[in-house]
Coordinates of C-alpha atoms and ligand atoms in Angstrom, one line a residue:
M1 CA 74.2 157.8 82.6
S2 CA 76.2 157.7 85.8
T3 CA 79.2 155.5 85.8
E4 CA 79.8 155.7 89.5
L5 CA 78.7 152.1 90.1
L6 CA 81.1 150.9 87.4
H7 CA 83.9 152.9 88.9
N8 CA 83.2 151.4 92.3
A9 CA 83.1 147.9 90.9
Y10 CA 86.6 148.4 89.3
N11 CA 88.2 150.2 92.2
G12 CA 91.7 148.9 92.8
D13 CA 91.8 150.0 96.5
L14 CA 88.6 148.2 97.2
F15 CA 90.0 145.1 95.4
K16 CA 93.1 145.2 97.6
K17 CA 91.0 145.6 100.8
E18 CA 88.5 142.8 99.9
G19 CA 91.3 140.7 98.4
D20 CA 93.4 141.0 101.7
E21 CA 90.3 140.0 103.7
L22 CA 89.6 137.0 101.5
I23 CA 93.2 135.8 101.6
A24 CA 93.2 136.2 105.4
L25 CA 90.0 134.2 105.6
L26 CA 91.3 131.4 103.3
A27 CA 94.7 131.3 105.0
N28 CA 93.1 130.8 108.3
H29 CA 90.7 128.2 106.9
L30 CA 93.7 126.4 105.4
K31 CA 95.6 126.4 108.8
E32 CA 92.6 125.2 110.7
T33 CA 91.4 122.6 108.3
K34 CA 94.9 121.2 107.7
E35 CA 95.1 120.5 111.5
G36 CA 91.6 119.1 111.4
T37 CA 90.4 121.8 113.9
P38 CA 86.8 122.3 112.6
S39 CA 84.6 119.6 113.9
K40 CA 82.8 119.2 110.6
V41 CA 84.0 118.6 107.0
T42 CA 80.5 119.5 105.7
R43 CA 77.2 120.7 107.0
W44 CA 74.4 118.8 105.3
I45 CA 71.6 121.0 104.3
P46 CA 68.9 119.7 101.9
P47 CA 68.9 121.5 98.5
A48 CA 65.6 123.3 98.8
I49 CA 66.6 124.8 102.2
E50 CA 70.0 125.9 100.8
Y51 CA 68.3 127.5 97.9
D52 CA 65.9 129.4 100.2
F53 CA 68.8 130.6 102.2
W54 CA 70.6 132.2 99.2
Q55 CA 67.4 133.6 97.8
E56 CA 66.8 135.4 101.0
Y57 CA 70.5 136.4 101.3
V58 CA 70.6 138.3 98.0
K59 CA 67.6 140.4 99.0
E60 CA 69.7 142.2 101.6
K61 CA 73.0 144.0 101.3
H62 CA 76.0 142.2 102.8
S63 CA 79.6 143.1 102.7
T64 CA 81.9 141.1 100.5
K65 CA 83.7 139.9 103.6
D66 CA 80.4 138.6 105.0
F67 CA 79.5 136.9 101.7
F68 CA 82.8 134.9 101.6
K69 CA 82.6 134.1 105.3
T70 CA 79.1 132.8 104.9
L71 CA 80.0 130.9 101.8
L72 CA 82.9 129.2 103.5
E73 CA 80.8 128.1 106.4
R74 CA 78.3 126.5 103.9
S75 CA 80.9 124.8 101.7
I76 CA 82.5 121.4 101.9
H77 CA 86.1 121.6 103.3
T78 CA 88.3 119.6 101.0
H79 CA 91.4 120.5 103.0
H80 CA 90.1 118.8 106.1
P81 CA 91.9 115.5 106.7
K82 CA 88.5 113.9 107.3
Y83 CA 87.5 114.7 103.8
I84 CA 88.0 111.3 102.1
G85 CA 85.2 111.5 99.5
H86 CA 85.1 112.2 95.8
Q87 CA 88.3 112.7 93.8
I88 CA 89.0 116.3 94.0
A89 CA 92.4 117.8 95.0
S90 CA 93.0 119.6 98.3
T91 CA 94.2 122.5 96.2
V92 CA 97.8 123.6 96.7
P93 CA 97.5 127.3 97.7
I94 CA 100.0 128.4 95.0
S95 CA 97.7 126.9 92.4
A96 CA 94.7 128.7 93.8
L97 CA 96.7 132.0 93.6
A98 CA 97.4 131.2 89.9
T99 CA 93.7 130.7 89.4
L100 CA 92.9 134.0 90.9
F101 CA 95.5 135.6 88.6
S102 CA 93.9 133.9 85.6
A103 CA 90.4 134.9 86.7
Q104 CA 91.3 138.5 87.0
L105 CA 93.5 138.8 83.9
N106 CA 91.1 136.7 81.8
N107 CA 93.4 136.2 78.9
G108 CA 91.2 134.2 76.5
M109 CA 93.7 131.8 75.1
T110 CA 91.9 131.0 71.8
V111 CA 94.6 132.7 69.9
Y112 CA 98.2 133.4 70.9
E113 CA 97.8 137.1 71.0
M114 CA 95.1 136.7 73.6
G115 CA 97.3 134.9 76.0
Q116 CA 101.0 135.0 75.0
A117 CA 102.6 134.0 78.3
S118 CA 100.0 131.5 79.3
T119 CA 100.1 129.8 75.8
A120 CA 103.9 129.4 75.9
I121 CA 103.6 128.2 79.5
E122 CA 101.0 125.6 78.4
K123 CA 103.6 124.2 76.0
V124 CA 106.1 123.9 78.8
V125 CA 103.5 122.1 80.9
I126 CA 102.6 119.8 78.0
D127 CA 106.3 119.1 77.4
M128 CA 106.6 118.0 81.0
F129 CA 103.7 115.5 80.6
V130 CA 105.0 114.2 77.3
K131 CA 108.5 113.6 78.8
N132 CA 107.1 111.8 81.8
I133 CA 104.8 109.6 79.8
G134 CA 107.7 108.6 77.7
Y135 CA 106.4 109.8 74.3
E136 CA 109.2 110.6 71.8
Q137 CA 107.1 112.7 69.4
G138 CA 104.2 113.6 71.6
D139 CA 102.2 116.7 72.0
G140 CA 99.0 118.0 73.4
F141 CA 97.1 120.8 75.1
L142 CA 95.0 121.5 78.2
T143 CA 91.2 121.5 78.3
S144 CA 88.4 121.9 80.8
G145 CA 88.2 118.6 82.6
G146 CA 88.4 114.9 82.1
T147 CA 85.0 114.6 80.5
L148 CA 85.7 117.0 77.7
A149 CA 89.3 115.6 77.4
N150 CA 88.0 112.0 76.9
L151 CA 85.5 113.3 74.2
T152 CA 88.3 115.2 72.5
A153 CA 90.5 112.1 72.4
M154 CA 87.6 109.9 71.1
L155 CA 87.0 112.4 68.3
A156 CA 90.7 112.2 67.4
A157 CA 90.4 108.4 67.4
R158 CA 87.5 108.6 65.0
K159 CA 89.3 111.0 62.8
A160 CA 92.4 108.7 62.6
I161 CA 90.7 105.3 62.3
A162 CA 87.2 105.5 60.9
N163 CA 87.0 104.7 57.2
D164 CA 84.6 107.6 56.5
D165 CA 85.3 111.3 56.6
I166 CA 82.7 111.9 59.3
W167 CA 83.8 115.4 60.1
N168 CA 82.7 116.5 56.6
E169 CA 80.2 113.9 55.5
G170 CA 78.5 112.6 58.7
H171 CA 78.0 109.0 59.6
H172 CA 77.5 106.3 57.0
N173 CA 78.7 103.2 58.9
K174 CA 78.3 101.8 62.4
L175 CA 81.2 102.7 64.7
A176 CA 82.1 101.3 68.1
I177 CA 84.5 101.7 71.0
M178 CA 85.6 99.1 73.5
V179 CA 85.8 100.0 77.2
S180 CA 85.7 98.3 80.6
E181 CA 82.3 98.0 82.3
E182 CA 84.0 99.8 85.2
A183 CA 85.1 102.9 83.1
H184 CA 83.9 106.4 84.1
Y185 CA 80.5 107.2 82.7
C186 CA 81.9 110.1 80.7
V187 CA 83.4 107.6 78.2
D188 CA 79.9 106.2 77.6
R189 CA 78.6 109.8 77.3
A190 CA 81.4 110.7 74.8
A191 CA 80.4 107.8 72.6
R192 CA 76.8 108.7 72.7
I193 CA 77.5 112.3 71.9
M194 CA 79.5 111.0 68.9
G195 CA 76.4 109.2 67.7
L196 CA 77.6 105.7 68.4
G197 CA 74.5 104.7 70.3
S198 CA 74.2 102.0 73.0
D199 CA 75.3 99.2 70.8
G200 CA 78.4 101.2 69.7
I201 CA 79.7 101.1 73.3
I202 CA 81.1 97.7 73.8
K203 CA 81.4 97.1 77.6
I204 CA 84.0 94.5 78.4
P205 CA 83.5 92.7 81.7
V206 CA 86.1 93.0 84.5
N207 CA 88.0 90.1 86.1
D208 CA 87.9 89.3 89.8
N209 CA 90.3 92.2 90.5
Y210 CA 88.0 94.7 88.6
A211 CA 90.4 95.2 85.8
I212 CA 89.2 94.8 82.2
R213 CA 89.2 91.2 81.1
T214 CA 91.9 91.3 78.4
G215 CA 91.2 87.6 77.6
A216 CA 87.7 88.6 76.5
L217 CA 88.7 91.3 74.1
E218 CA 89.1 89.2 71.0
A219 CA 85.7 87.6 71.4
Y220 CA 83.9 91.0 71.9
Y221 CA 85.8 92.5 69.0
N222 CA 84.9 89.6 66.6
Q223 CA 81.2 89.9 67.7
A224 CA 81.2 93.6 66.9
L225 CA 82.6 92.9 63.4
K226 CA 79.9 90.2 62.9
N227 CA 77.3 92.8 63.9
G228 CA 78.5 95.1 61.3
Y229 CA 80.5 97.6 63.4
Q230 CA 83.9 99.1 62.8
V231 CA 85.7 99.3 66.1
I232 CA 87.7 102.5 66.2
A233 CA 89.2 102.5 69.7
I234 CA 89.8 100.7 73.0
V235 CA 89.9 102.7 76.2
G236 CA 92.0 101.6 79.2
S237 CA 91.2 103.0 82.7
A238 CA 94.1 104.2 84.8
P239 CA 92.5 103.6 87.1
S240 CA 88.7 103.1 87.0
T241 CA 86.8 105.5 89.2
S242 CA 84.9 103.2 91.5
T243 CA 87.7 100.8 92.4
G244 CA 91.0 102.6 91.7
V245 CA 92.2 99.5 89.8
Y246 CA 94.4 100.0 86.7
D247 CA 93.7 98.1 83.5
D248 CA 96.6 96.2 82.0
L249 CA 97.8 98.8 79.6
Q250 CA 100.4 96.7 78.0
E251 CA 98.0 94.0 77.0
I252 CA 95.4 96.5 75.8
S253 CA 98.1 98.1 73.7
A254 CA 99.1 94.8 72.1
F255 CA 95.5 94.2 71.3
A256 CA 95.0 97.7 69.8
K257 CA 98.1 97.3 67.7
A258 CA 97.1 93.9 66.4
K259 CA 93.6 95.2 65.4
K260 CA 95.0 98.6 64.1
I261 CA 92.6 100.5 66.4
W262 CA 93.2 103.6 68.6
F263 CA 94.4 103.0 72.1
H264 CA 93.3 105.7 74.6
V265 CA 94.1 105.8 78.3
D266 CA 91.7 107.5 80.7
G267 CA 94.2 108.6 83.3
A268 CA 92.0 111.4 84.7
H269 CA 92.6 110.1 88.2
G270 CA 95.7 108.1 88.2
G271 CA 97.6 109.1 85.1
A272 CA 99.5 111.4 87.4
A273 CA 101.3 108.3 88.8
I274 CA 103.8 108.9 85.9
F275 CA 105.4 111.3 88.3
S276 CA 105.7 108.9 91.2
S277 CA 108.9 106.9 91.2
K278 CA 107.2 104.4 93.5
Y279 CA 103.9 103.9 91.6
K280 CA 104.6 104.6 87.9
Y281 CA 104.9 100.9 87.4
L282 CA 101.1 100.8 87.4
L283 CA 101.1 102.7 84.1
K284 CA 103.4 100.3 82.3
G285 CA 102.5 100.6 78.6
I286 CA 101.1 104.1 78.8
D287 CA 103.8 105.3 76.3
Q288 CA 102.2 103.0 73.7
A289 CA 98.8 104.8 74.0
D290 CA 97.7 106.9 71.1
S291 CA 96.2 109.3 73.5
V292 CA 96.1 109.9 77.3
I293 CA 94.3 112.3 79.5
I294 CA 95.4 113.4 83.0
D295 CA 93.5 115.7 85.3
G296 CA 95.4 118.3 87.3
H297 CA 92.5 118.8 89.8
K298 CA 92.5 115.2 91.0
M299 CA 95.9 113.9 91.9
M300 CA 98.2 116.9 91.0
G301 CA 96.9 119.4 93.5
T302 CA 95.7 122.1 91.0
S303 CA 92.4 123.9 91.4
S304 CA 89.6 122.9 89.1
I305 CA 89.4 122.3 86.3
T306 CA 92.3 121.6 84.1
T307 CA 93.1 118.4 82.1
A308 CA 96.0 117.5 79.8
V309 CA 95.1 115.7 76.6
L310 CA 98.3 114.1 75.3
F311 CA 99.0 112.4 71.9
K312 CA 101.7 110.0 71.0
N313 CA 102.0 111.5 67.5
K314 CA 102.2 115.3 67.4
V315 CA 100.0 115.4 64.2
D316 CA 97.1 113.8 65.9
S317 CA 96.9 116.6 68.4
Y318 CA 96.0 118.9 65.5
A319 CA 93.7 116.6 63.7
T320 CA 90.5 116.6 65.8
F321 CA 88.9 119.9 64.7
E322 CA 89.4 121.3 61.3
Q323 CA 87.4 124.5 61.0
K324 CA 87.8 127.8 59.4
A325 CA 87.5 130.9 61.6
H326 CA 88.8 133.8 59.6
Y327 CA 88.4 136.3 62.4
L328 CA 90.7 134.2 64.6
W329 CA 93.3 132.6 62.2
D330 CA 94.0 132.8 58.5
K331 CA 96.0 129.7 57.8
N332 CA 93.9 126.6 58.4
D333 CA 96.5 124.3 57.0
D334 CA 99.3 125.5 59.3
P335 CA 99.3 123.7 62.7
E336 CA 100.4 126.9 64.6
W337 CA 100.9 125.3 68.0
Y338 CA 100.4 128.7 69.6
N339 CA 96.8 129.2 68.4
L340 CA 95.3 126.7 70.8
G341 CA 91.7 127.3 69.7
K342 CA 92.4 125.2 66.7
R343 CA 92.9 122.2 68.9
T344 CA 90.5 122.6 71.8
F345 CA 86.8 122.4 72.2
E346 CA 86.9 125.7 74.0
C347 CA 87.1 129.0 72.2
T348 CA 87.7 131.1 75.3
K349 CA 89.5 129.1 77.9
S350 CA 91.0 130.1 81.3
M351 CA 94.7 130.4 81.7
M352 CA 94.7 126.9 83.1
S353 CA 98.4 126.3 82.4
L354 CA 99.3 128.6 85.3
R355 CA 97.8 126.2 87.8
F356 CA 100.4 123.6 87.0
F357 CA 103.2 126.0 86.2
A358 CA 102.9 127.8 89.6
I359 CA 103.4 124.5 91.3
M360 CA 106.3 123.6 89.0
N361 CA 107.9 127.0 89.6
A362 CA 107.6 126.8 93.4
Y363 CA 108.3 123.1 94.1
G364 CA 109.3 121.4 90.9
T365 CA 107.8 118.2 89.6
Q366 CA 108.8 116.6 92.9
F367 CA 105.6 117.9 94.3
F368 CA 103.6 115.7 91.9
D369 CA 105.7 112.7 92.9
D370 CA 105.3 113.3 96.6
N371 CA 101.5 114.0 96.4
V372 CA 100.7 110.8 94.4
T373 CA 103.0 108.7 96.5
V374 CA 101.7 109.9 99.8
L375 CA 98.1 109.5 98.8
Y376 CA 98.5 106.0 97.3
D377 CA 100.4 105.0 100.4
A378 CA 97.5 106.2 102.5
G379 CA 95.0 104.1 100.5
R380 CA 97.1 101.0 100.8
E381 CA 97.6 101.6 104.5
F382 CA 93.9 102.0 105.0
G383 CA 93.3 98.8 103.1
T384 CA 95.7 96.9 105.4
Y385 CA 94.0 98.4 108.5
I386 CA 90.6 97.3 107.3
E387 CA 91.8 93.8 106.5
Q388 CA 92.9 93.4 110.1
H389 CA 89.6 94.7 111.4
P390 CA 87.0 92.0 112.2
D391 CA 84.0 94.3 111.7
F392 CA 84.8 95.4 108.2
E393 CA 85.3 93.8 104.8
L394 CA 87.3 95.1 101.9
A395 CA 85.7 95.0 98.4
L396 CA 89.1 94.4 97.0
E397 CA 92.7 95.1 97.9
P398 CA 93.4 98.7 97.2
I399 CA 95.9 99.5 94.4
S400 CA 95.7 103.3 94.7
N401 CA 94.1 105.8 97.0
I402 CA 90.6 104.6 96.4
V403 CA 89.4 102.1 99.0
C404 CA 86.0 100.3 98.9
F405 CA 84.8 98.5 102.0
R406 CA 81.7 97.8 104.2
Y407 CA 80.7 97.3 107.7
T408 CA 79.8 93.7 108.4
G409 CA 80.0 93.3 112.2
D410 CA 77.7 90.5 113.3
L411 CA 75.1 91.4 110.7
P412 CA 73.4 88.8 108.6
S413 CA 74.8 89.3 105.0
E414 CA 71.3 90.1 103.6
T415 CA 71.3 93.3 105.7
Y416 CA 74.8 94.6 104.6
E417 CA 73.4 96.9 101.9
L418 CA 70.6 98.4 104.1
V419 CA 72.9 99.1 107.0
N420 CA 75.8 100.4 104.9
R421 CA 73.5 102.7 103.0
K422 CA 72.2 104.0 106.3
I423 CA 75.8 104.5 107.6
R424 CA 76.7 106.5 104.5
Q425 CA 73.6 108.7 104.9
E426 CA 74.2 109.2 108.6
L427 CA 77.9 110.1 108.0
L428 CA 76.7 112.7 105.5
E429 CA 74.2 114.3 107.8
D430 CA 76.7 114.2 110.7
G431 CA 79.4 115.9 108.7
E432 CA 82.5 115.0 110.8
F433 CA 83.7 112.8 107.9
Y434 CA 82.9 112.9 104.2
I435 CA 83.0 109.6 102.4
V436 CA 80.9 108.3 99.5
S437 CA 79.7 104.9 98.2
T438 CA 79.6 102.7 95.1
V439 CA 78.1 99.5 93.9
L440 CA 80.4 96.8 92.7
K441 CA 79.1 93.7 91.0
G442 CA 75.7 94.5 92.4
E443 CA 76.9 95.0 96.0
F444 CA 76.9 98.2 97.9
F445 CA 80.1 99.5 99.4
L446 CA 81.4 102.6 101.2
R447 CA 84.0 104.3 99.2
T448 CA 86.9 106.5 100.3
T449 CA 89.4 108.4 98.2
F450 CA 92.5 109.7 100.0
M451 CA 92.9 113.1 98.5
N452 CA 94.5 115.0 101.4
P453 CA 98.1 114.4 102.1
F454 CA 97.5 115.0 105.8
T455 CA 95.0 112.3 106.3
N456 CA 96.8 109.8 108.6
R457 CA 96.3 106.6 110.5
E458 CA 94.6 108.4 113.4
H459 CA 91.8 109.7 111.0
M460 CA 91.4 106.1 109.6
E461 CA 90.9 104.7 113.1
L462 CA 88.5 107.5 114.0
L463 CA 86.5 106.8 110.8
L464 CA 86.1 103.1 111.6
E465 CA 85.2 103.9 115.2
K466 CA 82.6 106.4 114.0
I467 CA 81.1 103.8 111.6
K468 CA 80.9 101.2 114.4
G469 CA 79.1 103.7 116.6
I470 CA 76.6 104.4 113.8
A471 CA 76.1 100.7 113.3
R472 CA 75.5 100.2 117.0
K473 CA 72.8 102.9 116.9
I474 CA 71.2 101.3 113.8
K475 CA 71.1 98.0 115.6
I476 CA 69.3 99.5 118.6
K477 CA 66.7 100.8 116.2
K478 CA 66.6 97.6 114.2
E479 CA 62.9 96.8 114.8
K480 CA 62.0 100.2 113.4
I481 CA 64.0 99.7 110.2
N482 CA 62.7 96.2 109.9
L483 CA 66.0 94.3 109.7
Ligands
PLP501 C1 88.5 107.8 85.4 C2 87.8 109.2 85.2 N1 87.7 109.7 84.0 C3 87.0 110.9 83.8 C4 86.5 111.6 84.9 C5 85.8 112.9 84.6 O1 86.7 113.9 84.9 P1 86.2 115.4 85.2 O2 85.5 115.3 86.5 O3 87.5 116.2 85.2 O4 85.4 115.8 84.0 C6 86.6 111.1 86.2 C7 86.1 111.8 87.3 O5 86.0 111.3 88.4 C8 87.3 109.8 86.4 O6 87.5 109.3 87.6

């Protein structure tokens, strides 16, 4: 059999040529998007049409350069200052380079010998998190995203608190976790994966400020006991996804201690505020949590996906999975910090520690402080601006970089939802801005998250003007949409 194709695919000179072209393309994209030059953040194309496009594309031969150029044109531009949508970082280029390195080297990371440098680097990264949380005996590891990280932490909670040895014997008793009704859906998903069922997820209502009602914890807990459940954990959101509001971690911690249950903090979005000298006060009490998760690819500028799972007690970070795998490690009773597969869901995992370390190496942890601080400042500035604007209404005063609001103008209140839904759809199809939406206490709101440190007051003003323009057009067509 000819190996010519394989030789071509692994040709170092070709890699350099195509790599140089790709970096040039991305560097130019970065320069232009950072300045907001492209007129669109996204080009809305319905899924079936996009699918047809790529189905046709693959039938013909295209250069790698053409492929990446076409791909770029058809992708959402998260480095554009008018990208104010979902919570995904405007990746710091150095982190993207580290990801490229990881992708090409492909060190597997399950066992130390399959990723020696990246394993040791992971420990350095974890040390940085542990220190900034304020844990004295903490430890942890990195995993593939907040969803998996929350599940990992919930499994650790079950291991530590449940009366039964579920890992070996399966479920005998009914278990439950307590969580805010505003928590990210992945906590609910984790509980269901663990077999807790709908009734094992005790959703605590939020107060007027959308934080978990700590005054209600006792009653919900007692009701769960009455219903025959063992409550194993309570989860605090830092912050919750829809609103950007932080739960009161100190009060939750006191409750968890009193009931001898696990206290977990979902800091996927805003746990990174531990690095911000200005905003770390929002996380008061985080050092009392038994476990914390923090995403790099949200507020820390790393490329996706990489999440730190941190534990107050070192031993807990080893306790979740106890499995023998003789082809990987011999000693199951030895923690072996350097054989990360013992502690993570993943067997093979990417060299995700590099994405943090490259930033630390180039800019120090000051980068994380600056990034969180600038973005939270932007959210609050936008909140103040909206408050002063007679045509708009805030859902709540923003605490972080997540801002929920709606256009009200001179509309009758019963049409708010219809008009704002239309505004969001028109914005998506127009593509100049990218923002999203949410429903809070049954009411529809536009939702923005400031993820790009270069989004400024001018963009905020342009966004509100744009929305007003769309609302005007909707008004003109109002008979047609039956207002
Ligand atoms: C509070 C919170 N937790 C968990 C997640 C899930 O994280 P990931 O997208 O990294 O899986 C998100 C995502 O938005 C989130 O906001």
